[in-house]
Coordinates of C-alpha atoms in Angstrom, one line a residue:
M1 CA -3.0 -39.0 -26.6
V2 CA -0.7 -36.3 -27.9
N3 CA -2.3 -33.2 -29.3
H4 CA -0.5 -32.2 -32.5
L5 CA -2.1 -28.8 -32.7
P6 CA -0.1 -26.0 -31.1
I7 CA -1.1 -25.2 -27.6
R8 CA -2.2 -21.7 -27.0
F9 CA -0.3 -19.5 -24.6
Q10 CA -3.6 -18.6 -23.0
E11 CA -3.9 -22.2 -21.7
L12 CA -0.5 -22.0 -20.0
C13 CA -1.6 -18.7 -18.3
M14 CA -4.9 -20.3 -17.2
L15 CA -2.8 -23.1 -15.7
C16 CA -0.7 -20.7 -13.7
E17 CA -3.8 -18.9 -12.5
E18 CA -5.2 -22.2 -11.3
L19 CA -1.9 -23.1 -9.5
S20 CA -2.1 -19.8 -7.6
K21 CA -5.4 -20.8 -6.1
I22 CA -4.4 -24.4 -5.0
S23 CA -2.6 -25.0 -1.8
S24 CA -2.3 -28.8 -2.1
R25 CA 1.2 -29.9 -3.3
I26 CA -0.2 -33.1 -4.8
S27 CA -3.0 -31.3 -6.6
K28 CA -0.6 -28.9 -8.2
I29 CA 1.7 -31.7 -9.4
D30 CA -1.3 -33.6 -10.9
L31 CA -2.6 -30.5 -12.7
V32 CA 0.8 -29.7 -14.3
A33 CA 1.5 -33.3 -15.1
S34 CA -1.8 -33.5 -17.0
F35 CA -0.9 -30.3 -18.9
L36 CA 2.6 -31.6 -19.8
N37 CA 1.1 -34.7 -21.4
R38 CA -0.8 -32.5 -23.9
L39 CA 2.3 -30.7 -25.2
N40 CA 4.2 -31.5 -28.4
S41 CA 7.9 -32.2 -28.0
D42 CA 9.0 -28.8 -29.3
E43 CA 6.7 -27.0 -26.9
I44 CA 7.6 -28.8 -23.8
A45 CA 11.0 -27.2 -22.9
P46 CA 9.8 -23.6 -23.2
A47 CA 6.5 -24.3 -21.5
V48 CA 8.1 -26.0 -18.5
R49 CA 10.4 -23.1 -18.0
M50 CA 7.6 -20.6 -18.4
I51 CA 5.4 -22.3 -15.8
I52 CA 8.1 -21.9 -13.2
G53 CA 8.7 -18.3 -14.2
D54 CA 11.7 -18.7 -16.5
V55 CA 12.3 -18.4 -20.2
F56 CA 15.9 -19.7 -20.5
P57 CA 18.0 -22.1 -18.4
A58 CA 19.9 -20.5 -15.5
W59 CA 23.2 -20.7 -17.3
D60 CA 21.9 -19.0 -20.5
Q61 CA 23.5 -15.6 -20.9
R62 CA 20.5 -14.0 -22.7
E63 CA 18.7 -11.2 -20.9
F64 CA 15.7 -9.1 -21.8
E65 CA 17.1 -5.8 -20.6
V66 CA 13.7 -4.2 -20.8
S67 CA 13.4 -1.2 -18.4
G68 CA 10.4 -0.1 -16.4
T69 CA 10.3 3.0 -18.6
T70 CA 10.0 0.9 -21.8
L71 CA 7.3 -1.3 -20.2
F72 CA 5.2 1.8 -19.2
K73 CA 5.7 3.4 -22.6
V74 CA 4.3 0.3 -24.3
L75 CA 1.4 0.1 -21.8
Q76 CA 0.7 3.8 -22.5
N77 CA 0.7 3.3 -26.2
L78 CA -1.8 0.4 -25.9
T79 CA -4.1 1.9 -23.3
G80 CA -3.5 5.7 -23.0
I81 CA -3.0 5.3 -19.2
S82 CA -1.4 8.1 -17.2
P83 CA 1.3 7.6 -14.6
S84 CA -1.1 8.4 -11.7
E85 CA -3.7 6.0 -13.0
Y86 CA -1.1 3.3 -13.3
L87 CA 0.0 3.9 -9.7
D88 CA -3.6 3.4 -8.6
F89 CA -3.8 0.0 -10.4
F90 CA -0.4 -1.1 -9.0
N91 CA -1.5 -0.2 -5.5
R92 CA -4.6 -2.3 -6.0
T93 CA -3.0 -5.4 -7.5
G94 CA 0.4 -5.4 -5.8
D95 CA 2.5 -6.5 -8.8
V96 CA 3.3 -5.4 -12.3
G97 CA 1.9 -8.3 -14.2
S98 CA -1.5 -8.1 -12.4
S99 CA -1.5 -4.4 -13.0
F100 CA -1.1 -4.9 -16.8
K101 CA -4.0 -7.4 -16.7
A102 CA -6.3 -5.1 -14.8
I103 CA -5.5 -2.1 -17.0
F104 CA -6.0 -4.1 -20.2
E105 CA -9.4 -5.2 -19.0
V106 CA -10.7 -1.7 -18.6
K107 CA -8.6 0.7 -20.7
R108 CA -7.3 -1.1 -23.7
K109 CA -7.6 0.8 -27.0
P110 CA -9.6 -1.0 -29.7
V111 CA -7.2 -3.2 -31.7
Q112 CA -7.9 -3.9 -35.4
K113 CA -7.7 -7.7 -35.7
L114 CA -6.4 -9.1 -39.0
L115 CA -8.4 -11.8 -40.5
F116 CA -5.5 -14.2 -40.6
E117 CA -4.2 -13.4 -37.1
K118 CA -4.4 -16.5 -34.9
P119 CA -4.2 -16.7 -31.1
L120 CA -0.8 -16.6 -29.5
T121 CA 0.8 -20.0 -29.0
I122 CA 3.4 -21.0 -26.5
L123 CA 6.1 -21.3 -29.2
E124 CA 5.2 -18.0 -30.7
V125 CA 5.5 -16.2 -27.4
Y126 CA 8.8 -17.9 -26.8
R127 CA 10.2 -17.0 -30.2
I128 CA 9.3 -13.3 -29.8
L129 CA 10.8 -13.2 -26.3
E130 CA 14.0 -14.6 -27.9
E131 CA 13.9 -11.9 -30.5
I132 CA 13.7 -9.2 -27.7
T133 CA 17.0 -10.6 -26.2
K134 CA 18.7 -10.4 -29.6
A135 CA 18.1 -6.7 -29.9
T136 CA 21.4 -5.1 -28.9
G137 CA 23.5 -2.1 -29.8
V138 CA 22.3 1.1 -31.4
G139 CA 18.5 1.3 -31.7
S140 CA 18.0 -1.8 -29.5
R141 CA 15.7 0.0 -27.1
K142 CA 13.3 1.0 -30.0
R143 CA 13.4 -2.5 -31.4
K144 CA 12.6 -4.1 -28.0
E145 CA 9.8 -1.6 -27.6
R146 CA 8.3 -2.5 -31.0
L147 CA 8.6 -6.2 -30.4
L148 CA 7.0 -6.0 -27.0
E149 CA 4.2 -3.7 -28.2
S150 CA 3.5 -6.1 -31.1
L151 CA 3.3 -9.0 -28.7
L152 CA 1.1 -7.3 -26.1
S153 CA -1.2 -5.9 -28.7
R154 CA -2.2 -9.5 -29.6
A155 CA -2.3 -10.7 -26.0
S156 CA -5.4 -11.1 -23.9
P157 CA -5.4 -9.4 -20.5
L158 CA -4.4 -12.6 -18.8
E159 CA -1.7 -13.3 -21.4
S160 CA -0.3 -9.8 -20.9
K161 CA 0.0 -10.5 -17.1
Y162 CA 2.3 -13.5 -17.7
I163 CA 4.3 -12.1 -20.5
V164 CA 5.2 -9.1 -18.3
K165 CA 6.0 -11.5 -15.4
L166 CA 8.3 -13.5 -17.6
I167 CA 10.2 -10.4 -18.7
I168 CA 10.7 -8.9 -15.2
G169 CA 11.0 -12.1 -13.2
E170 CA 7.9 -11.9 -11.1
R171 CA 6.9 -15.3 -9.6
R172 CA 3.9 -15.6 -7.4
H173 CA 2.0 -18.8 -8.0
G174 CA 4.1 -21.1 -5.8
F175 CA 5.2 -23.7 -8.4
G176 CA 8.9 -23.9 -8.5
E177 CA 11.6 -26.2 -9.9
G178 CA 11.2 -28.8 -7.2
L179 CA 7.5 -29.3 -7.9
M180 CA 8.1 -29.2 -11.6
E181 CA 10.6 -32.1 -11.3
E182 CA 7.8 -34.1 -9.6
A183 CA 5.3 -33.2 -12.3
I184 CA 7.6 -34.3 -15.1
A185 CA 8.2 -37.6 -13.3
K186 CA 4.5 -38.2 -13.0
A187 CA 3.7 -37.1 -16.5
F188 CA 6.2 -39.4 -18.2
N189 CA 6.4 -42.2 -15.6
V190 CA 10.1 -41.6 -14.7
P191 CA 11.2 -41.9 -11.1
S192 CA 11.6 -38.4 -9.6
I193 CA 15.1 -39.2 -8.3
F194 CA 16.3 -39.6 -11.9
I195 CA 14.6 -36.4 -13.0
R196 CA 16.1 -34.5 -10.1
K197 CA 19.6 -35.8 -10.7
A198 CA 19.4 -35.1 -14.5
N199 CA 18.3 -31.5 -13.8
M200 CA 21.1 -31.1 -11.2
L201 CA 23.7 -32.2 -13.8
I202 CA 22.6 -30.0 -16.7
S203 CA 20.7 -27.2 -15.0
D204 CA 17.9 -27.1 -17.7
I205 CA 14.6 -28.4 -16.5
G206 CA 13.1 -27.8 -19.9
Y207 CA 15.5 -30.1 -21.7
V208 CA 15.0 -32.7 -19.0
A209 CA 11.3 -32.6 -19.5
K210 CA 11.7 -33.0 -23.3
R211 CA 14.1 -35.9 -22.9
A212 CA 11.7 -37.6 -20.4
K213 CA 8.8 -37.2 -22.9
L214 CA 10.8 -38.5 -25.9
S215 CA 12.9 -41.3 -24.3
G216 CA 11.5 -42.1 -20.9
V217 CA 13.6 -43.6 -18.1
S218 CA 16.4 -44.7 -20.4
G219 CA 16.8 -41.2 -21.9
I220 CA 16.9 -39.6 -18.5
R221 CA 19.4 -42.1 -17.1
D222 CA 21.7 -41.4 -20.0
I223 CA 22.0 -37.7 -19.1
G224 CA 25.4 -37.0 -17.7
I225 CA 27.8 -34.2 -17.1
V226 CA 28.6 -32.1 -20.1
V227 CA 31.7 -29.9 -20.2
F228 CA 30.8 -26.2 -20.7
H229 CA 27.3 -26.9 -19.4
P230 CA 27.6 -25.8 -15.7
I231 CA 26.4 -27.9 -12.8
K232 CA 24.4 -26.5 -9.9
P233 CA 26.8 -26.1 -7.0
M234 CA 26.5 -28.2 -3.8
L235 CA 25.6 -25.9 -0.9
A236 CA 26.4 -25.8 2.8
E237 CA 24.2 -25.3 5.9
D238 CA 25.2 -23.0 8.8
V239 CA 26.3 -24.2 12.2
K240 CA 27.5 -22.1 15.1
R241 CA 30.6 -24.0 16.3
V242 CA 33.2 -26.5 14.9
G243 CA 32.2 -28.9 17.6
D244 CA 28.7 -29.0 16.2
A245 CA 30.1 -30.2 12.9
L246 CA 32.2 -32.9 14.5
L247 CA 29.1 -34.2 16.3
E248 CA 27.1 -34.1 13.1
F249 CA 29.7 -36.2 11.2
G250 CA 30.3 -38.8 13.8
G251 CA 33.4 -37.3 15.5
V252 CA 35.6 -36.8 12.4
A253 CA 35.5 -34.2 9.6
A254 CA 37.5 -32.4 7.0
F255 CA 37.8 -28.6 7.7
E256 CA 38.6 -26.3 4.8
I257 CA 39.2 -22.5 5.0
K258 CA 36.2 -20.5 3.7
P259 CA 37.7 -17.5 1.8
D260 CA 35.7 -14.3 1.6
G261 CA 35.5 -14.6 -2.1
A262 CA 33.3 -15.7 -5.0
R263 CA 32.7 -19.3 -5.9
V264 CA 33.5 -20.5 -9.4
Q265 CA 33.1 -23.6 -11.4
I266 CA 35.8 -24.0 -14.1
H267 CA 35.4 -26.2 -17.2
K268 CA 38.4 -27.2 -19.3
K269 CA 38.7 -29.2 -22.5
N270 CA 42.2 -29.1 -24.1
D271 CA 43.1 -25.4 -24.3
R272 CA 39.5 -24.1 -24.0
V273 CA 38.6 -22.9 -20.5
E274 CA 35.3 -21.4 -19.3
I275 CA 34.7 -20.0 -15.8
Y276 CA 31.2 -19.9 -14.3
S277 CA 30.0 -18.0 -11.3
R278 CA 27.8 -19.4 -8.5
R279 CA 24.8 -18.3 -10.5
L280 CA 26.1 -20.3 -13.5
T281 CA 26.9 -17.0 -15.4
N282 CA 30.0 -17.1 -17.7
V283 CA 32.6 -14.8 -16.2
T284 CA 35.6 -16.0 -18.2
K285 CA 36.3 -12.6 -19.9
S286 CA 36.5 -10.9 -16.4
L287 CA 39.1 -13.3 -15.1
P288 CA 41.8 -13.9 -17.8
E289 CA 44.5 -14.6 -15.3
I290 CA 42.4 -17.5 -13.8
L291 CA 41.9 -18.9 -17.3
E292 CA 45.7 -19.0 -17.8
I293 CA 46.3 -20.5 -14.4
I294 CA 44.0 -23.4 -15.2
R295 CA 45.3 -23.8 -18.8
N296 CA 48.9 -24.0 -17.5
N297 CA 48.5 -26.0 -14.3
V298 CA 45.7 -28.5 -14.6
S299 CA 47.1 -31.8 -16.0
A300 CA 43.8 -33.4 -17.0
R301 CA 42.7 -32.9 -20.6
E302 CA 39.1 -32.6 -19.8
V303 CA 38.0 -31.5 -16.3
I304 CA 35.4 -29.6 -14.1
V305 CA 36.8 -28.2 -10.9
E306 CA 35.3 -25.9 -8.2
G307 CA 36.9 -23.2 -6.1
E308 CA 36.9 -19.7 -4.8
V309 CA 38.4 -16.5 -6.3
I310 CA 39.5 -13.9 -3.8
A311 CA 40.8 -10.4 -4.3
V312 CA 44.2 -9.8 -2.7
G313 CA 46.1 -6.7 -1.6
T314 CA 49.8 -5.8 -2.3
D315 CA 50.7 -7.8 0.9
G316 CA 48.9 -10.9 -0.4
K317 CA 46.2 -10.8 2.2
P318 CA 42.5 -11.1 1.2
L319 CA 40.6 -7.9 0.3
P320 CA 36.9 -7.6 1.3
F321 CA 34.3 -9.4 -0.8
Q322 CA 33.2 -6.3 -2.7
Y323 CA 36.6 -6.1 -4.4
V324 CA 36.3 -9.5 -6.1
M325 CA 32.8 -8.6 -7.1
R326 CA 34.1 -5.6 -9.0
R327 CA 36.3 -7.9 -11.0
F328 CA 33.3 -10.2 -11.8
R329 CA 31.3 -7.2 -13.0
R330 CA 34.1 -5.7 -15.1
V331 CA 33.8 -6.3 -18.8
K332 CA 35.9 -3.4 -20.0
G333 CA 39.4 -2.3 -19.0
I334 CA 40.3 -5.8 -17.8
E335 CA 44.0 -5.2 -18.0
E336 CA 43.8 -2.2 -15.7
A337 CA 41.5 -4.1 -13.4
M338 CA 44.1 -7.0 -13.2
I339 CA 46.6 -4.5 -11.9
E340 CA 44.2 -2.6 -9.7
I341 CA 42.5 -5.7 -8.1
P342 CA 44.7 -8.9 -8.4
V343 CA 42.9 -12.1 -7.7
K344 CA 43.9 -15.6 -6.3
L345 CA 42.3 -19.0 -7.0
Y346 CA 41.7 -21.7 -4.4
L347 CA 40.4 -25.0 -5.6
F348 CA 38.5 -27.4 -3.3
D349 CA 36.6 -30.0 -5.5
V350 CA 36.7 -31.8 -8.8
L351 CA 33.5 -33.2 -10.4
Y352 CA 34.6 -34.6 -13.7
V353 CA 37.9 -35.8 -15.2
D354 CA 38.6 -37.1 -18.7
G355 CA 35.2 -38.6 -19.4
S356 CA 34.4 -39.8 -15.9
S357 CA 31.9 -38.2 -13.4
L358 CA 33.2 -38.1 -9.9
I359 CA 30.1 -36.7 -8.1
D360 CA 29.1 -40.1 -6.7
M361 CA 32.6 -40.6 -5.1
S362 CA 33.2 -39.7 -1.5
Y363 CA 34.7 -36.3 -0.6
L364 CA 38.0 -37.9 0.3
E365 CA 38.3 -39.7 -3.0
R366 CA 37.5 -36.5 -4.9
R367 CA 40.1 -34.6 -2.8
K368 CA 42.7 -37.2 -3.6
T369 CA 41.9 -36.9 -7.4
L370 CA 42.2 -33.1 -7.2
E371 CA 45.6 -33.4 -5.5
N372 CA 46.8 -35.6 -8.4
I373 CA 45.9 -33.1 -11.2
I374 CA 46.9 -29.7 -9.8
P375 CA 49.9 -28.3 -7.9
K376 CA 49.6 -28.3 -4.1
S377 CA 49.8 -24.4 -4.1
M378 CA 46.4 -24.3 -5.8
L379 CA 44.6 -26.4 -3.2
I380 CA 42.6 -24.9 -0.5
D381 CA 44.0 -25.3 3.0
Q382 CA 42.5 -28.3 4.7
I383 CA 42.8 -30.6 7.8
V384 CA 41.1 -33.8 8.7
T385 CA 40.6 -34.2 12.5
R386 CA 38.7 -35.8 15.4
D387 CA 40.1 -33.2 17.9
V388 CA 37.8 -30.3 18.5
E389 CA 40.6 -28.2 19.8
V390 CA 42.6 -28.7 16.6
A391 CA 39.5 -27.7 14.6
R392 CA 39.1 -24.6 16.8
Q393 CA 42.7 -23.6 16.2
F394 CA 42.2 -24.1 12.4
F395 CA 39.1 -21.9 12.5
K396 CA 40.9 -19.2 14.6
S397 CA 43.9 -19.3 12.1
A398 CA 41.5 -18.9 9.1
I399 CA 39.9 -15.8 10.7
E400 CA 43.3 -14.3 11.6
N401 CA 44.4 -14.7 8.0
G402 CA 41.4 -12.7 6.7
H403 CA 39.1 -15.5 5.7
E404 CA 35.4 -15.8 6.5
G405 CA 35.6 -19.0 8.5
V406 CA 35.7 -22.7 7.7
V407 CA 33.6 -25.3 5.9
A408 CA 33.3 -28.8 7.6
K409 CA 32.8 -31.7 5.2
D410 CA 31.6 -35.2 5.7
L411 CA 34.5 -37.5 4.6
N412 CA 32.1 -40.0 2.9
A413 CA 29.7 -37.6 1.3
P414 CA 29.2 -37.6 -2.5
Y415 CA 28.7 -34.3 -4.4
T416 CA 25.0 -33.4 -4.5
P417 CA 24.5 -30.7 -7.1
G418 CA 22.0 -27.9 -6.2
I419 CA 21.4 -29.3 -2.7
R420 CA 21.8 -27.4 0.5
G421 CA 22.3 -30.3 2.8
R422 CA 24.1 -31.2 6.0
K423 CA 27.1 -32.9 4.4
W424 CA 28.8 -29.5 4.2
L425 CA 28.6 -27.2 7.2
K426 CA 29.9 -23.6 7.3
I427 CA 31.1 -21.9 10.4
K428 CA 31.6 -18.1 10.3
A429 CA 32.8 -15.5 12.7
T430 CA 30.3 -13.0 11.4
P431 CA 27.0 -12.1 13.1
E432 CA 23.7 -13.8 11.9
T433 CA 22.9 -12.7 8.3
L434 CA 20.2 -13.1 5.8
D435 CA 20.4 -12.9 2.0
L436 CA 17.5 -10.6 1.0
I437 CA 16.1 -9.1 -2.2
I438 CA 15.7 -5.4 -2.8
V439 CA 12.2 -4.7 -4.0
A440 CA 12.1 -0.9 -3.7
A441 CA 14.4 2.0 -2.8
E442 CA 14.1 5.6 -1.7
Y443 CA 16.3 8.5 -2.5
G444 CA 18.2 9.7 0.6
Y445 CA 18.6 13.1 2.2
G446 CA 21.5 15.5 2.7
Y447 CA 24.4 14.7 0.5
R448 CA 22.7 11.4 -0.5
Y449 CA 19.6 13.1 -2.0
K450 CA 20.6 12.1 -5.6
W451 CA 21.2 8.4 -4.6
L452 CA 18.9 5.5 -3.9
S453 CA 20.2 4.7 -0.5
D454 CA 17.3 3.4 1.6
Y455 CA 16.3 -0.1 0.6
Y456 CA 13.2 -2.2 1.2
L457 CA 14.3 -5.8 1.8
A458 CA 12.2 -8.9 1.1
A459 CA 12.4 -12.6 1.8
R460 CA 10.7 -15.3 -0.4
D461 CA 7.8 -17.3 0.7
E462 CA 8.9 -20.8 -0.5
E463 CA 5.2 -22.0 -0.6
T464 CA 3.7 -19.2 -2.7
G465 CA 6.8 -17.6 -4.4
E466 CA 5.7 -14.2 -3.0
L467 CA 8.3 -11.6 -1.8
L468 CA 7.5 -10.3 1.6
V469 CA 9.2 -7.2 3.0
I470 CA 10.8 -7.6 6.4
G471 CA 12.4 -4.2 6.8
K472 CA 14.3 -1.2 5.4
C473 CA 18.0 -0.6 5.6
F474 CA 20.1 2.4 4.9
T475 CA 23.5 1.5 6.4
G476 CA 26.5 -0.6 5.5
L477 CA 27.3 0.4 2.0
S478 CA 30.1 2.9 1.0
D479 CA 29.3 5.9 -1.1
E480 CA 30.9 4.2 -4.1
E481 CA 28.6 1.1 -3.6
I482 CA 25.5 3.3 -3.2
K483 CA 26.3 5.1 -6.4
W484 CA 26.7 1.7 -8.2
M485 CA 23.5 0.4 -6.5
T486 CA 21.6 3.5 -7.7
E487 CA 22.7 2.9 -11.3
Q488 CA 21.6 -0.7 -11.2
L489 CA 18.3 0.0 -9.5
E490 CA 17.4 2.7 -12.0
K491 CA 18.0 0.2 -14.8
I492 CA 15.4 -2.2 -13.3
A493 CA 12.9 0.4 -12.0
I494 CA 9.3 -0.4 -12.6
M495 CA 7.5 2.6 -11.3
R496 CA 7.9 5.6 -8.9
R497 CA 5.9 6.8 -5.9
G498 CA 7.4 10.2 -5.1
R499 CA 10.9 9.6 -3.9
T500 CA 10.4 5.8 -3.8
V501 CA 11.3 3.6 -6.8
I502 CA 9.7 0.1 -7.2
V503 CA 12.2 -2.2 -8.8
Q504 CA 12.4 -5.7 -10.4
P505 CA 13.4 -8.2 -7.7
K506 CA 16.9 -8.9 -9.1
I507 CA 19.5 -7.7 -6.6
V508 CA 20.4 -9.7 -3.5
V509 CA 22.2 -8.2 -0.5
E510 CA 23.6 -9.9 2.6
V511 CA 22.1 -8.2 5.7
A512 CA 23.3 -8.5 9.3
F513 CA 21.0 -7.7 12.2
S514 CA 20.8 -7.8 16.0
E515 CA 17.4 -9.7 16.1
I516 CA 14.1 -10.3 14.4
Q517 CA 11.0 -8.8 15.8
K518 CA 7.3 -9.2 15.3
S519 CA 6.0 -6.2 13.4
P520 CA 2.5 -5.1 12.2
H521 CA 4.1 -2.6 9.7
Y522 CA 5.1 -5.3 7.1
E523 CA 2.9 -7.9 5.5
S524 CA 5.5 -10.5 6.5
G525 CA 4.7 -9.9 10.2
F526 CA 8.5 -9.5 10.9
A527 CA 11.1 -6.7 11.0
L528 CA 14.8 -6.7 11.3
R529 CA 16.4 -4.7 14.3
F530 CA 19.5 -2.7 13.6
A531 CA 19.8 -4.1 10.0
R532 CA 22.9 -3.2 8.0
I533 CA 24.0 -4.4 4.6
T534 CA 27.3 -6.3 4.8
R535 CA 27.8 -7.1 1.1
I536 CA 26.1 -7.0 -2.3
R537 CA 25.6 -10.6 -3.4
T538 CA 25.8 -10.3 -7.2
D539 CA 27.0 -13.9 -7.1
K540 CA 23.5 -15.0 -5.9
S541 CA 20.2 -15.1 -7.8
P542 CA 16.9 -14.0 -6.2
E543 CA 16.0 -17.7 -6.1
E544 CA 18.9 -18.3 -3.7
A545 CA 17.7 -15.6 -1.3
D546 CA 16.5 -16.6 2.2
T547 CA 12.9 -17.5 2.7
I548 CA 10.3 -16.2 5.1
Q549 CA 10.3 -19.7 6.6
R550 CA 14.0 -19.2 7.5
V551 CA 13.2 -15.8 9.0
K552 CA 10.5 -17.5 11.2
Q553 CA 13.0 -20.2 12.2
I554 CA 15.6 -17.6 13.3
F555 CA 12.8 -15.7 15.2
E556 CA 11.9 -18.9 17.1
E557 CA 15.5 -19.8 17.8
Q558 CA 16.0 -16.4 19.5
F559 CA 13.8 -17.6 22.3
K560 CA 16.1 -20.4 23.2
R561 CA 18.3 -17.6 24.7
K562 CA 15.6 -15.2 26.0
S563 CA 12.1 -15.1 27.3
K564 CA 9.1 -15.2 24.9
K565 CA 6.1 -13.2 26.0

């Protein structure tokens, strides 16, 4: 039976606490499904996102922009804690949210409760968090501080833990989007395959849950592609050689060049064009020339296409990845940037044309449709072959022309949004790399003494959501990139320990290394040997970073080539 009384935020927090203690996947799904059944229709979307550690959908542009300094100031106002005392609590608990809870339990100042003040509800917390994102411009920091202090002054210690976690993006109870899809399916008796597909198409698990509650199977099956509502990209697995890809696909495959650029998904309806990054962020304002190319060259009235944007030099050859990332980050001085860093667009897929979804079509059918709606000059270079030597030469040519490698594609594969499967396989000439999250940084020495230039790198544990450090790195970035990195890390700093700054886990970097070693120095049990940062992956979210399970896999694979003691 539906409870028509508002659900308290405390109950959602207690659920998350319980999830952190349970290892059984089925038990977690059952527990969440039971909770979802109690929610009202207007509560379910925010509650579902909050349980997995989000407040808004991935494509939503709203951000809290609450610094560690602001968080500490609010905490100090409410508890009177000193920086050194806070550091002690942080060292004991290991994360910011748990630190707030522990501090509130022992140091909170007496709060005068108003007679009419009621416990926080899920919707009330959500609405105040929305208000924090709306505070922009002059005086916004003060307004954010007031809103946050007002919210935390009413929160219990446990509620304060999860409010802070939502703001800074901490996730540690091991219940992610995949398990949430299963819980929604169980709660509302909808096959999980339908829930998964709907979420892939609209990238909003909260909306999917609400639709499942209100309309069941029929409502979920009716969810389709919506223009200007970005779709999660299909992802590729790594293989070592082009021959491996041919074997995987039964002896024949399409091979496309893999530019050293940034992936984009472009939506067009009449003259309106919006460009989304791999992270589903709207980057249209940064790429006005791409907007005009699509507007003037795509014949379909309504379309969603995918491609890569690369930066090019005066000779027309590709520039390194960091140059195109500068364009994506640029929001001012766009005209100057267009001259300084020209970009080029390659298109490789089409997902939707004039009211029809194409994602269930084969790769070959989608490619043919794409060829019919754009000029040949906009298509990514491609061959279809059974001959491994022809594929090798294509790969060699791609590398010689400044590209990253090639992507092999199964000719009969549909487009599977959000899935990293073995229907697309990427082959690169670069050494083994991992995408890792910066969780702390140290100021350097010598001429780098003013810059955060030594970085602690972490991989996600996909079972618990915990971030586990697997090494430090201080090489690979240019002085210009280190200066930029210092500015970004200072904005998301949580606390300081001498010359070390603990930061919100938001920045992903690609890291090359010679091998992975066992190590007693890090909680993960692993360390990278000769690590160096090869690029800053602002196009990737922390949720897309590599996992500790992937690190273990690479570690084990090393011993196919060498002895294992």
